[in-house]
Short mmCIF file of C-alpha atoms in Angstrom, two decimals:
data_model
loop_
_atom_site.label_atom_id
_atom_site.label_comp_id
_atom_site.label_asym_id
_atom_site.label_seq_id
_atom_site.Cartn_x
_atom_site.Cartn_y
_atom_site.Cartn_z
CA MET X 1 18.41 -14.02 -8.50
CA THR X 2 18.62 -13.81 -4.27
CA SER X 3 20.19 -10.50 -3.17
CA HIS X 4 21.42 -9.97 0.03
CA LEU X 5 19.20 -7.09 0.94
CA SER X 6 16.62 -7.02 3.78
CA ILE X 7 13.78 -5.67 5.73
CA GLN X 8 14.05 -5.14 9.22
CA GLY X 9 10.92 -4.25 11.39
CA PHE X 10 7.48 -3.81 10.54
CA GLY X 11 5.48 -0.71 11.74
CA ALA X 12 1.75 0.50 11.41
CA TYR X 13 -0.46 3.07 12.39
CA VAL X 14 -4.19 3.63 11.61
CA PRO X 15 -6.36 6.48 13.07
CA ALA X 16 -8.50 5.95 16.13
CA ARG X 17 -11.61 6.68 14.50
CA ARG X 18 -13.23 3.97 12.84
CA LEU X 19 -15.91 4.20 10.28
CA SER X 20 -18.16 1.29 9.92
CA ASN X 21 -20.25 0.29 7.42
CA ALA X 22 -23.35 0.97 9.63
CA ASP X 23 -21.80 4.70 9.98
CA LEU X 24 -21.86 4.91 5.84
CA GLU X 25 -25.31 3.89 5.97
CA ARG X 26 -26.02 7.30 7.26
CA LEU X 27 -24.13 9.23 4.95
CA VAL X 28 -24.57 7.73 1.35
CA ASP X 29 -27.12 5.32 -0.01
CA THR X 30 -25.54 1.97 0.55
CA SER X 31 -26.06 -0.86 3.21
CA ASP X 32 -23.82 -3.36 5.01
CA GLU X 33 -24.72 -6.21 2.86
CA TRP X 34 -24.22 -4.11 -0.36
CA ILE X 35 -20.63 -2.83 0.77
CA VAL X 36 -19.69 -6.39 2.15
CA THR X 37 -20.65 -8.55 -0.68
CA ARG X 38 -19.13 -5.83 -3.39
CA THR X 39 -16.07 -5.28 -1.33
CA GLY X 40 -15.45 -7.60 1.61
CA ILE X 41 -14.88 -4.11 3.91
CA ARG X 42 -16.48 -3.77 7.17
CA ASN X 43 -14.49 -1.15 8.79
CA ARG X 44 -11.86 1.49 7.59
CA HIS X 45 -10.19 4.32 9.65
CA VAL X 46 -10.24 8.06 9.27
CA LEU X 47 -7.56 10.58 10.39
CA ALA X 48 -8.80 12.93 13.05
CA ASP X 49 -9.22 16.53 11.99
CA ASP X 50 -5.87 17.47 13.40
CA GLU X 51 -4.29 14.69 11.77
CA SER X 52 -2.09 14.39 8.44
CA GLY X 53 -0.38 11.43 6.31
CA ALA X 54 2.56 12.97 7.62
CA ASP X 55 1.68 12.48 11.29
CA ALA X 56 0.40 8.83 10.63
CA GLY X 57 3.49 7.98 8.65
CA THR X 58 5.62 9.37 11.30
CA ILE X 59 4.14 7.12 14.01
CA ALA X 60 4.35 4.09 11.76
CA ALA X 61 8.08 5.08 11.01
CA ARG X 62 8.90 5.40 14.75
CA ARG X 63 7.10 1.96 15.14
CA ALA X 64 9.26 0.47 12.35
CA LEU X 65 12.82 1.81 13.86
CA GLU X 66 11.90 0.62 17.49
CA ALA X 67 10.98 -2.85 15.92
CA ALA X 68 14.32 -2.84 13.74
CA GLY X 69 16.45 -1.61 16.79
CA LEU X 70 17.33 1.26 15.06
CA ALA X 71 17.35 4.96 16.27
CA PRO X 72 16.51 7.76 13.47
CA GLU X 73 20.21 9.05 13.31
CA ASP X 74 21.00 5.47 11.84
CA ILE X 75 18.78 6.22 8.66
CA THR X 76 20.58 7.73 5.60
CA HIS X 77 17.36 7.87 3.30
CA VAL X 78 13.87 8.42 3.80
CA ILE X 79 11.37 7.37 1.01
CA THR X 80 7.74 8.20 1.43
CA ALA X 81 5.13 6.65 -0.79
CA THR X 82 1.75 8.29 -0.86
CA CYS X 83 -0.65 9.93 -3.55
CA THR X 84 -2.06 11.87 -0.77
CA PRO X 85 0.67 14.06 0.44
CA ASP X 86 0.23 16.84 2.92
CA PHE X 87 1.29 19.46 0.41
CA LEU X 88 2.42 19.32 -3.22
CA CYS X 89 5.45 21.10 -1.78
CA PRO X 90 7.55 20.16 0.60
CA ASN X 91 7.28 16.62 0.00
CA THR X 92 5.72 14.41 3.00
CA ALA X 93 9.26 12.76 3.32
CA CYS X 94 10.92 15.82 4.65
CA LEU X 95 8.03 16.24 6.66
CA ILE X 96 8.37 12.95 8.29
CA SER X 97 12.28 13.19 8.80
CA ALA X 98 11.64 16.59 10.61
CA ASN X 99 9.27 14.79 12.83
CA LEU X 100 11.72 12.21 13.73
CA GLY X 101 14.58 14.46 14.20
CA ILE X 102 16.41 13.51 10.91
CA HIS X 103 18.67 16.39 9.66
CA GLY X 104 20.55 15.77 6.58
CA PRO X 105 19.72 12.75 4.96
CA MET X 106 18.32 12.45 1.61
CA ALA X 107 14.22 12.57 1.66
CA PHE X 108 11.72 12.28 -1.29
CA ASP X 109 8.27 11.17 -2.05
CA LEU X 110 7.42 8.23 -4.54
CA SER X 111 3.94 8.45 -5.99
CA SER X 112 2.68 5.17 -7.68
CA ALA X 113 -0.93 5.20 -5.72
CA CYS X 114 -1.29 1.68 -4.40
CA SER X 115 1.58 0.43 -5.90
CA GLY X 116 3.94 2.72 -3.85
CA PHE X 117 5.30 0.13 -1.31
CA VAL X 118 6.61 -2.13 -3.94
CA TYR X 119 7.91 0.39 -5.96
CA GLY X 120 9.56 1.78 -3.09
CA LEU X 121 11.35 -1.49 -2.30
CA GLU X 122 12.74 -1.35 -5.77
CA THR X 123 13.90 1.99 -5.30
CA ALA X 124 15.24 1.19 -2.10
CA ARG X 125 17.05 -1.77 -3.74
CA GLY X 126 18.93 0.63 -6.17
CA LEU X 127 19.76 2.94 -3.41
CA VAL X 128 21.57 0.15 -1.28
CA LEU X 129 23.65 -1.01 -4.31
CA ALA X 130 24.84 2.55 -4.88
CA HIS X 131 25.29 3.26 -1.22
CA PRO X 132 26.14 -0.36 0.66
CA ASP X 133 26.05 0.81 4.36
CA ALA X 134 22.81 2.72 3.52
CA LYS X 135 19.76 2.18 5.90
CA ILE X 136 16.58 3.29 4.12
CA LEU X 137 13.56 4.21 5.86
CA LEU X 138 10.37 3.40 3.70
CA VAL X 139 7.08 4.81 4.95
CA SER X 140 3.80 4.32 3.19
CA THR X 141 0.99 6.73 4.45
CA GLU X 142 -2.29 7.54 3.02
CA ALA X 143 -4.83 10.32 3.83
CA LEU X 144 -7.57 9.01 1.37
CA THR X 145 -10.45 10.19 3.23
CA ARG X 146 -9.58 13.67 2.78
CA ARG X 147 -9.99 12.94 -1.15
CA ILE X 148 -13.51 11.35 -0.84
CA ASN X 149 -16.70 12.57 -2.48
CA TRP X 150 -19.35 11.39 0.49
CA LYS X 151 -21.92 11.36 -1.74
CA ASP X 152 -20.18 8.97 -4.61
CA ARG X 153 -21.11 5.54 -3.04
CA GLY X 154 -18.77 3.98 -5.38
CA THR X 155 -15.79 5.33 -3.67
CA SER X 156 -17.08 6.34 -0.20
CA VAL X 157 -17.13 2.89 0.92
CA VAL X 158 -13.77 1.82 -0.49
CA PHE X 159 -11.02 4.13 0.83
CA GLY X 160 -9.62 4.45 4.80
CA ASP X 161 -6.54 6.29 5.84
CA GLY X 162 -3.31 4.32 7.41
CA ALA X 163 0.61 4.23 7.53
CA GLY X 164 3.07 1.44 7.28
CA ALA X 165 6.85 1.42 7.33
CA THR X 166 9.88 -0.49 7.60
CA VAL X 167 13.66 -0.32 7.10
CA VAL X 168 15.59 -1.63 4.12
CA SER X 169 19.33 -2.41 4.27
CA ALA X 170 22.25 -4.94 2.93
CA CYS X 171 22.25 -8.29 4.88
CA ALA X 172 25.79 -9.64 4.76
CA GLU X 173 24.67 -12.92 6.41
CA GLY X 174 22.35 -13.85 3.32
CA LYS X 175 19.31 -14.73 5.89
CA ALA X 176 16.48 -12.79 7.22
CA PRO X 177 17.29 -10.50 10.02
CA ALA X 178 14.96 -11.33 13.49
CA GLY X 179 11.61 -9.61 13.11
CA GLY X 180 12.10 -9.18 9.08
CA ALA X 181 12.82 -10.80 5.74
CA LEU X 182 15.14 -10.91 2.98
CA ILE X 183 14.43 -9.18 -0.35
CA GLU X 184 14.81 -11.56 -2.97
CA ASP X 185 13.16 -9.81 -5.91
CA VAL X 186 11.14 -6.81 -7.19
CA VAL X 187 9.41 -6.47 -10.14
CA CYS X 188 7.44 -3.02 -11.11
CA HIS X 189 5.67 -2.18 -14.55
CA ALA X 190 3.64 0.39 -15.51
CA ASP X 191 1.09 1.62 -18.60
CA GLY X 192 0.38 5.15 -18.62
CA GLY X 193 -2.25 4.61 -21.38
CA GLN X 194 -4.50 3.59 -18.48
CA TRP X 195 -4.33 6.64 -16.36
CA LYS X 196 -8.02 7.47 -16.72
CA LEU X 197 -9.23 4.45 -14.90
CA LEU X 198 -8.14 5.74 -11.31
CA THR X 199 -7.43 9.55 -10.61
CA VAL X 200 -7.09 11.91 -7.61
CA GLY X 201 -7.53 15.58 -8.81
CA GLY X 202 -6.09 18.76 -7.55
CA GLY X 203 -2.86 19.03 -9.35
CA THR X 204 -1.69 21.51 -11.65
CA LYS X 205 -3.62 20.18 -14.55
CA GLN X 206 -6.68 21.73 -13.08
CA ARG X 207 -6.57 25.45 -12.95
CA TYR X 208 -8.10 27.11 -9.99
CA GLU X 209 -8.59 30.88 -8.82
CA ALA X 210 -8.49 31.92 -5.19
CA GLY X 211 -11.66 31.52 -3.75
CA ASP X 212 -12.87 28.87 -6.25
CA PRO X 213 -14.96 25.99 -5.01
CA VAL X 214 -13.50 22.55 -5.63
CA ASP X 215 -15.44 20.02 -8.30
CA GLU X 216 -15.81 16.38 -8.36
CA ALA X 217 -12.52 16.13 -10.48
CA PHE X 218 -10.91 17.21 -6.89
CA TYR X 219 -11.97 13.69 -5.68
CA ILE X 220 -10.87 10.07 -5.90
CA HIS X 221 -12.56 9.05 -9.36
CA MET X 222 -12.38 5.41 -10.56
CA GLU X 223 -13.71 3.18 -13.10
CA GLY X 224 -14.42 0.10 -11.02
CA ARG X 225 -15.37 -2.48 -13.79
CA GLU X 226 -12.65 -1.96 -15.87
CA ILE X 227 -10.02 -1.85 -12.90
CA TYR X 228 -11.33 -5.13 -11.82
CA LYS X 229 -10.47 -6.53 -14.97
CA ASN X 230 -7.13 -5.07 -15.44
CA ALA X 231 -5.92 -5.44 -11.66
CA VAL X 232 -6.76 -9.36 -12.21
CA ARG X 233 -5.13 -9.91 -15.06
CA THR X 234 -1.86 -7.66 -14.38
CA LEU X 235 -1.74 -9.18 -10.72
CA THR X 236 -2.24 -12.77 -12.06
CA ASN X 237 0.67 -12.36 -14.56
CA VAL X 238 3.32 -10.44 -12.60
CA CYS X 239 2.82 -13.15 -9.88
CA HIS X 240 3.79 -15.86 -12.71
CA GLU X 241 6.58 -13.73 -13.88
CA ILE X 242 8.39 -13.15 -10.52
CA VAL X 243 8.07 -16.57 -9.64
CA GLU X 244 9.43 -18.11 -12.77
CA ARG X 245 12.22 -15.68 -13.24
CA ASN X 246 13.32 -16.85 -9.53
CA GLY X 247 12.96 -20.58 -10.54
CA TYR X 248 10.29 -21.38 -8.15
CA THR X 249 6.79 -22.35 -8.93
CA LEU X 250 3.48 -21.09 -7.12
CA ASP X 251 3.71 -24.37 -4.94
CA ASP X 252 6.77 -22.94 -3.20
CA ILE X 253 4.89 -19.84 -2.09
CA ASP X 254 3.83 -20.29 1.27
CA VAL X 255 1.76 -17.05 1.81
CA LEU X 256 0.32 -14.52 -0.85
CA VAL X 257 0.08 -10.79 0.55
CA PRO X 258 -2.01 -8.90 -1.91
CA HIS X 259 -2.65 -5.20 -2.03
CA GLN X 260 -6.23 -5.17 -0.17
CA ALA X 261 -8.16 -3.34 -2.97
CA ASN X 262 -11.34 -5.26 -2.90
CA LEU X 263 -12.00 -9.14 -1.65
CA ARG X 264 -13.46 -9.83 -5.03
CA ILE X 265 -10.07 -9.12 -7.10
CA ILE X 266 -7.79 -10.92 -4.13
CA GLU X 267 -10.28 -14.08 -4.45
CA ALA X 268 -9.85 -14.19 -8.31
CA VAL X 269 -6.22 -13.96 -8.37
CA GLY X 270 -5.97 -16.26 -5.70
CA GLU X 271 -8.22 -18.83 -7.79
CA ARG X 272 -6.12 -18.19 -10.81
CA LEU X 273 -2.92 -18.79 -9.14
CA GLY X 274 -4.35 -21.90 -7.61
CA MET X 275 -3.82 -20.48 -3.83
CA GLY X 276 -6.70 -21.36 -1.53
CA GLU X 277 -7.80 -18.82 1.25
CA ASP X 278 -5.12 -20.64 3.94
CA ARG X 279 -2.62 -19.15 1.65
CA VAL X 280 -3.63 -15.76 1.01
CA PHE X 281 -3.41 -13.34 3.77
CA VAL X 282 -6.52 -10.72 3.72
CA ASN X 283 -7.32 -7.78 6.12
CA ILE X 284 -9.13 -5.61 3.95
CA GLN X 285 -12.21 -6.10 6.16
CA ASP X 286 -10.43 -4.18 8.98
CA TYR X 287 -9.13 -1.15 6.87
CA GLY X 288 -10.61 -0.95 3.37
CA ASN X 289 -8.20 -0.07 0.78
CA THR X 290 -5.25 2.17 2.01
CA SER X 291 -3.42 2.51 -1.33
CA ALA X 292 0.22 2.53 -0.58
CA ALA X 293 -0.24 1.47 2.99
CA SER X 294 -1.96 -1.58 2.25
CA ILE X 295 0.95 -3.99 1.80
CA PRO X 296 3.12 -2.69 4.63
CA LEU X 297 -0.16 -2.87 7.05
CA ALA X 298 -0.89 -6.42 5.73
CA LEU X 299 2.94 -7.48 6.65
CA ASN X 300 2.56 -5.94 10.20
CA ASP X 301 -0.75 -7.61 10.77
CA ALA X 302 0.69 -11.03 9.24
CA TRP X 303 3.93 -10.59 11.34
CA ARG X 304 2.06 -10.00 14.48
CA ALA X 305 -0.39 -12.63 14.05
CA GLY X 306 2.32 -15.23 13.47
CA VAL X 307 1.66 -15.85 9.96
CA PHE X 308 5.34 -15.65 8.98
CA LYS X 309 7.60 -18.69 10.12
CA PRO X 310 11.42 -18.80 9.45
CA GLY X 311 12.12 -20.22 6.02
CA MET X 312 8.49 -18.90 4.40
CA LEU X 313 8.60 -17.48 1.07
CA ALA X 314 6.31 -14.65 0.69
CA LEU X 315 4.79 -13.22 -2.30
CA LEU X 316 3.67 -9.81 -2.44
CA THR X 317 1.51 -8.26 -5.23
CA THR X 318 0.18 -4.93 -6.07
CA PHE X 319 -1.59 -2.56 -8.43
CA GLY X 320 -2.75 0.93 -8.74
CA GLY X 321 -3.47 4.17 -10.51
CA GLY X 322 -1.06 5.18 -13.23
CA PHE X 323 -1.64 2.37 -13.98
CA THR X 324 1.01 0.65 -12.22
CA TRP X 325 1.68 -3.02 -11.00
CA GLY X 326 4.32 -5.00 -9.53
CA ALA X 327 5.46 -7.81 -7.45
CA ALA X 328 8.12 -8.92 -4.66
CA LEU X 329 9.45 -11.83 -3.02
CA LEU X 330 10.65 -11.89 0.67
CA ARG X 331 12.01 -15.01 2.63
CA PHE X 332 11.50 -14.93 6.21
#
């Protein structure tokens, strides 16, 4: 089920401040060996005190527009995937639009945690079908370190901040644009029954009075072992689903670009799919888990490293809180 929809241009941003495993050893009871063995992470980036997720997303968006050869006034819709918005209201997409000087086009946030970018691709596909001339700016940005309990060894070593962006539009020629890719298919799923596995509090479920201190529920909470089991199973299944429904086999996949959550999960999924290290793109060591920004950061890095060659078929796959998961096929 090939559709003539394309990704144009990749842009990304990570904050200048880098937090290494050695830095974390001074903050929490952990070690470089412990972190690398269990997660594969060596560094992550942290927003400056005067930076926000919208700021990071704006920089990534500008870079994506430049790579696509587009100006802000060309954009018809702005979608921001994030689970760490600057505010509950207004939405982060409106803030990014204002930063870019975009006034008038529809702008909204999409919250699907780590699956945000793939969910955003599917949402953009629907908008382009309704509006064939649409040029949709898809920005994934996260400020996860603002919701980390630095005393919690299980989460403080895992997450980092960052943003990635691209533009989704129709592609009449049916071939990948320069510096981009065709979107051949997207699959998205969810199981709300698993919501307790990964949460970020601070919403209206918890009642706060002015002056109340925040408690542990305000920060990222995750059940690591249960997430691992669910993630490996769902990622493997959704990869089979999207490949088979498009008439491919896993041998047709040139490169797997998974959500960079944990190296153990990535390796387990690669093994179950019969895909060796040479066909799986990994950059978790540099950024940690950046949730919705993870896949666009990986796409940007892979593109700039020359990983994608004309004609290559890439398989994206992701899972996140909700519980959400999905996959996409891109043809370069």
